[in-house]
PDB file of C-alpha atoms in Angstrom:
ATOM      1  CA  UNK X   1     -30.856  58.593  26.429  1.00 89.00           C
ATOM      2  CA  UNK X   2     -29.493  61.911  27.670  1.00 95.00           C
ATOM      3  CA  UNK X   3     -27.145  61.965  24.677  1.00 95.00           C
ATOM      4  CA  UNK X   4     -30.076  61.359  22.319  1.00 93.00           C
ATOM      5  CA  UNK X   5     -31.903  64.375  23.713  1.00 94.00           C
ATOM      6  CA  UNK X   6     -29.064  66.774  24.427  1.00 96.00           C
ATOM      7  CA  UNK X   7     -26.070  65.541  22.409  1.00 95.00           C
ATOM      8  CA  UNK X   8     -26.492  68.289  19.837  1.00 95.00           C
ATOM      9  CA  UNK X   9     -25.857  70.851  22.575  1.00 96.00           C
ATOM     10  CA  UNK X  10     -22.301  69.590  22.988  1.00 97.00           C
ATOM     11  CA  UNK X  11     -19.653  71.011  20.684  1.00 96.00           C
ATOM     12  CA  UNK X  12     -18.498  68.828  17.782  1.00 96.00           C
ATOM     13  CA  UNK X  13     -15.311  67.629  19.497  1.00 96.00           C
ATOM     14  CA  UNK X  14     -17.137  66.728  22.715  1.00 97.00           C
ATOM     15  CA  UNK X  15     -19.876  64.976  20.765  1.00 97.00           C
ATOM     16  CA  UNK X  16     -17.387  62.882  18.777  1.00 96.00           C
ATOM     17  CA  UNK X  17     -15.454  61.766  21.830  1.00 97.00           C
ATOM     18  CA  UNK X  18     -18.546  61.061  23.927  1.00 97.00           C
ATOM     19  CA  UNK X  19     -20.149  59.146  21.076  1.00 96.00           C
ATOM     20  CA  UNK X  20     -16.982  57.112  20.504  1.00 97.00           C
ATOM     21  CA  UNK X  21     -16.951  56.149  24.174  1.00 97.00           C
ATOM     22  CA  UNK X  22     -20.659  55.478  24.708  1.00 95.00           C
ATOM     23  CA  UNK X  23     -22.000  54.399  21.319  1.00 94.00           C
ATOM     24  CA  UNK X  24     -18.970  52.808  19.693  1.00 96.00           C
ATOM     25  CA  UNK X  25     -17.729  51.367  23.002  1.00 95.00           C
ATOM     26  CA  UNK X  26     -14.136  52.444  22.353  1.00 96.00           C
ATOM     27  CA  UNK X  27     -11.682  52.470  25.255  1.00 96.00           C
ATOM     28  CA  UNK X  28     -10.018  55.600  26.544  1.00 96.00           C
ATOM     29  CA  UNK X  29      -6.764  54.413  24.961  1.00 96.00           C
ATOM     30  CA  UNK X  30      -8.416  53.859  21.567  1.00 97.00           C
ATOM     31  CA  UNK X  31     -10.034  57.286  21.632  1.00 97.00           C
ATOM     32  CA  UNK X  32      -6.840  58.998  22.766  1.00 96.00           C
ATOM     33  CA  UNK X  33      -4.919  57.373  19.901  1.00 96.00           C
ATOM     34  CA  UNK X  34      -7.623  58.308  17.388  1.00 95.00           C
ATOM     35  CA  UNK X  35      -7.744  61.979  18.432  1.00 95.00           C
ATOM     36  CA  UNK X  36      -4.114  62.427  19.451  1.00 96.00           C
ATOM     37  CA  UNK X  37      -4.877  63.431  23.032  1.00 95.00           C
ATOM     38  CA  UNK X  38      -4.030  61.809  26.365  1.00 96.00           C
ATOM     39  CA  UNK X  39      -6.241  59.219  28.045  1.00 96.00           C
ATOM     40  CA  UNK X  40      -6.666  61.668  30.919  1.00 97.00           C
ATOM     41  CA  UNK X  41      -7.951  64.316  28.492  1.00 96.00           C
ATOM     42  CA  UNK X  42     -10.454  61.805  27.093  1.00 97.00           C
ATOM     43  CA  UNK X  43     -11.588  60.839  30.591  1.00 97.00           C
ATOM     44  CA  UNK X  44     -11.967  64.482  31.593  1.00 97.00           C
ATOM     45  CA  UNK X  45     -13.934  65.241  28.406  1.00 97.00           C
ATOM     46  CA  UNK X  46     -16.301  62.318  28.991  1.00 97.00           C
ATOM     47  CA  UNK X  47     -16.909  63.383  32.594  1.00 97.00           C
ATOM     48  CA  UNK X  48     -17.563  66.977  31.525  1.00 97.00           C
ATOM     49  CA  UNK X  49     -19.992  65.768  28.869  1.00 97.00           C
ATOM     50  CA  UNK X  50     -21.866  63.614  31.397  1.00 97.00           C
ATOM     51  CA  UNK X  51     -22.075  66.563  33.768  1.00 97.00           C
ATOM     52  CA  UNK X  52     -23.315  68.841  30.979  1.00 97.00           C
ATOM     53  CA  UNK X  53     -25.928  66.324  29.797  1.00 97.00           C
ATOM     54  CA  UNK X  54     -27.178  65.786  33.348  1.00 97.00           C
ATOM     55  CA  UNK X  55     -27.284  69.558  33.849  1.00 97.00           C
ATOM     56  CA  UNK X  56     -29.419  69.997  30.758  1.00 96.00           C
ATOM     57  CA  UNK X  57     -31.829  67.351  32.039  1.00 97.00           C
ATOM     58  CA  UNK X  58     -31.972  68.969  35.483  1.00 96.00           C
ATOM     59  CA  UNK X  59     -33.016  72.251  33.870  1.00 97.00           C
ATOM     60  CA  UNK X  60     -35.177  71.068  30.975  1.00 96.00           C
ATOM     61  CA  UNK X  61     -36.565  67.672  32.098  1.00 95.00           C
ATOM     62  CA  UNK X  62     -37.071  66.502  28.503  1.00 95.00           C
ATOM     63  CA  UNK X  63     -36.142  62.874  29.209  1.00 95.00           C
ATOM     64  CA  UNK X  64     -38.421  62.769  32.256  1.00 95.00           C
ATOM     65  CA  UNK X  65     -41.285  64.279  30.247  1.00 92.00           C
ATOM     66  CA  UNK X  66     -40.656  61.799  27.421  1.00 93.00           C
ATOM     67  CA  UNK X  67     -40.781  58.862  29.836  1.00 93.00           C
ATOM     68  CA  UNK X  68     -43.942  60.209  31.465  1.00 92.00           C
ATOM     69  CA  UNK X  69     -45.712  60.666  28.123  1.00 89.00           C
ATOM     70  CA  UNK X  70     -44.609  57.229  26.959  1.00 88.00           C
ATOM     71  CA  UNK X  71     -45.958  55.669  30.161  1.00 91.00           C
ATOM     72  CA  UNK X  72     -49.285  57.518  29.892  1.00 89.00           C
ATOM     73  CA  UNK X  73     -49.805  56.555  26.257  1.00 87.00           C
ATOM     74  CA  UNK X  74     -48.986  52.917  27.093  1.00 87.00           C
ATOM     75  CA  UNK X  75     -51.591  53.034  29.843  1.00 88.00           C
ATOM     76  CA  UNK X  76     -54.164  54.529  27.456  1.00 87.00           C
ATOM     77  CA  UNK X  77     -53.442  51.750  24.974  1.00 83.00           C
ATOM     78  CA  UNK X  78     -53.814  49.107  27.688  1.00 84.00           C
ATOM     79  CA  UNK X  79     -57.128  50.538  28.898  1.00 85.00           C
ATOM     80  CA  UNK X  80     -58.457  50.874  25.331  1.00 81.00           C
ATOM     81  CA  UNK X  81     -57.589  47.215  24.725  1.00 81.00           C
ATOM     82  CA  UNK X  82     -59.904  46.180  27.570  1.00 83.00           C
ATOM     83  CA  UNK X  83     -62.923  48.019  26.112  1.00 80.00           C
ATOM     84  CA  UNK X  84     -65.023  46.325  23.450  1.00 81.00           C
ATOM     85  CA  UNK X  85     -66.162  48.954  20.938  1.00 81.00           C
ATOM     86  CA  UNK X  86     -64.933  50.572  17.715  1.00 79.00           C
ATOM     87  CA  UNK X  87     -63.999  53.851  19.375  1.00 82.00           C
ATOM     88  CA  UNK X  88     -61.746  52.037  21.853  1.00 80.00           C
ATOM     89  CA  UNK X  89     -60.072  50.245  18.954  1.00 81.00           C
ATOM     90  CA  UNK X  90     -59.416  53.607  17.315  1.00 84.00           C
ATOM     91  CA  UNK X  91     -57.977  54.966  20.579  1.00 86.00           C
ATOM     92  CA  UNK X  92     -55.715  51.913  20.826  1.00 81.00           C
ATOM     93  CA  UNK X  93     -54.517  52.434  17.253  1.00 82.00           C
ATOM     94  CA  UNK X  94     -53.797  56.119  17.892  1.00 85.00           C
ATOM     95  CA  UNK X  95     -51.935  55.296  21.071  1.00 84.00           C
ATOM     96  CA  UNK X  96     -49.883  52.748  19.147  1.00 82.00           C
ATOM     97  CA  UNK X  97     -49.015  55.354  16.511  1.00 85.00           C
ATOM     98  CA  UNK X  98     -47.982  57.841  19.184  1.00 85.00           C
ATOM     99  CA  UNK X  99     -45.766  55.236  20.853  1.00 81.00           C
ATOM    100  CA  UNK X 100     -44.248  54.421  17.475  1.00 81.00           C
ATOM    101  CA  UNK X 101     -43.483  58.091  16.867  1.00 77.00           C
ATOM    102  CA  UNK X 102     -41.831  58.471  20.278  1.00 74.00           C
TER     103      UNK X 102
END
């Protein structure tokens, strides 16, 4: 999830290598062959990317805020589902749309 929020802050080379490792599930050897660098360089790059992504989250807290909002909207939807009136139905629908947009 950190990559989803902060991946664009990495440079293109970092982003490609980190994505190959995490999203495409390539091994260090496969990535090193693809980019013509050593396995150690790939490992170092991945560790630096993780550290950078965690650092961004420590400063900006976007993932934590996202999770908090998602939890609150889910709770609103749950509460609205327990109330029997048209306004509660509308609240439940809005909460569902918000969750869908997140």
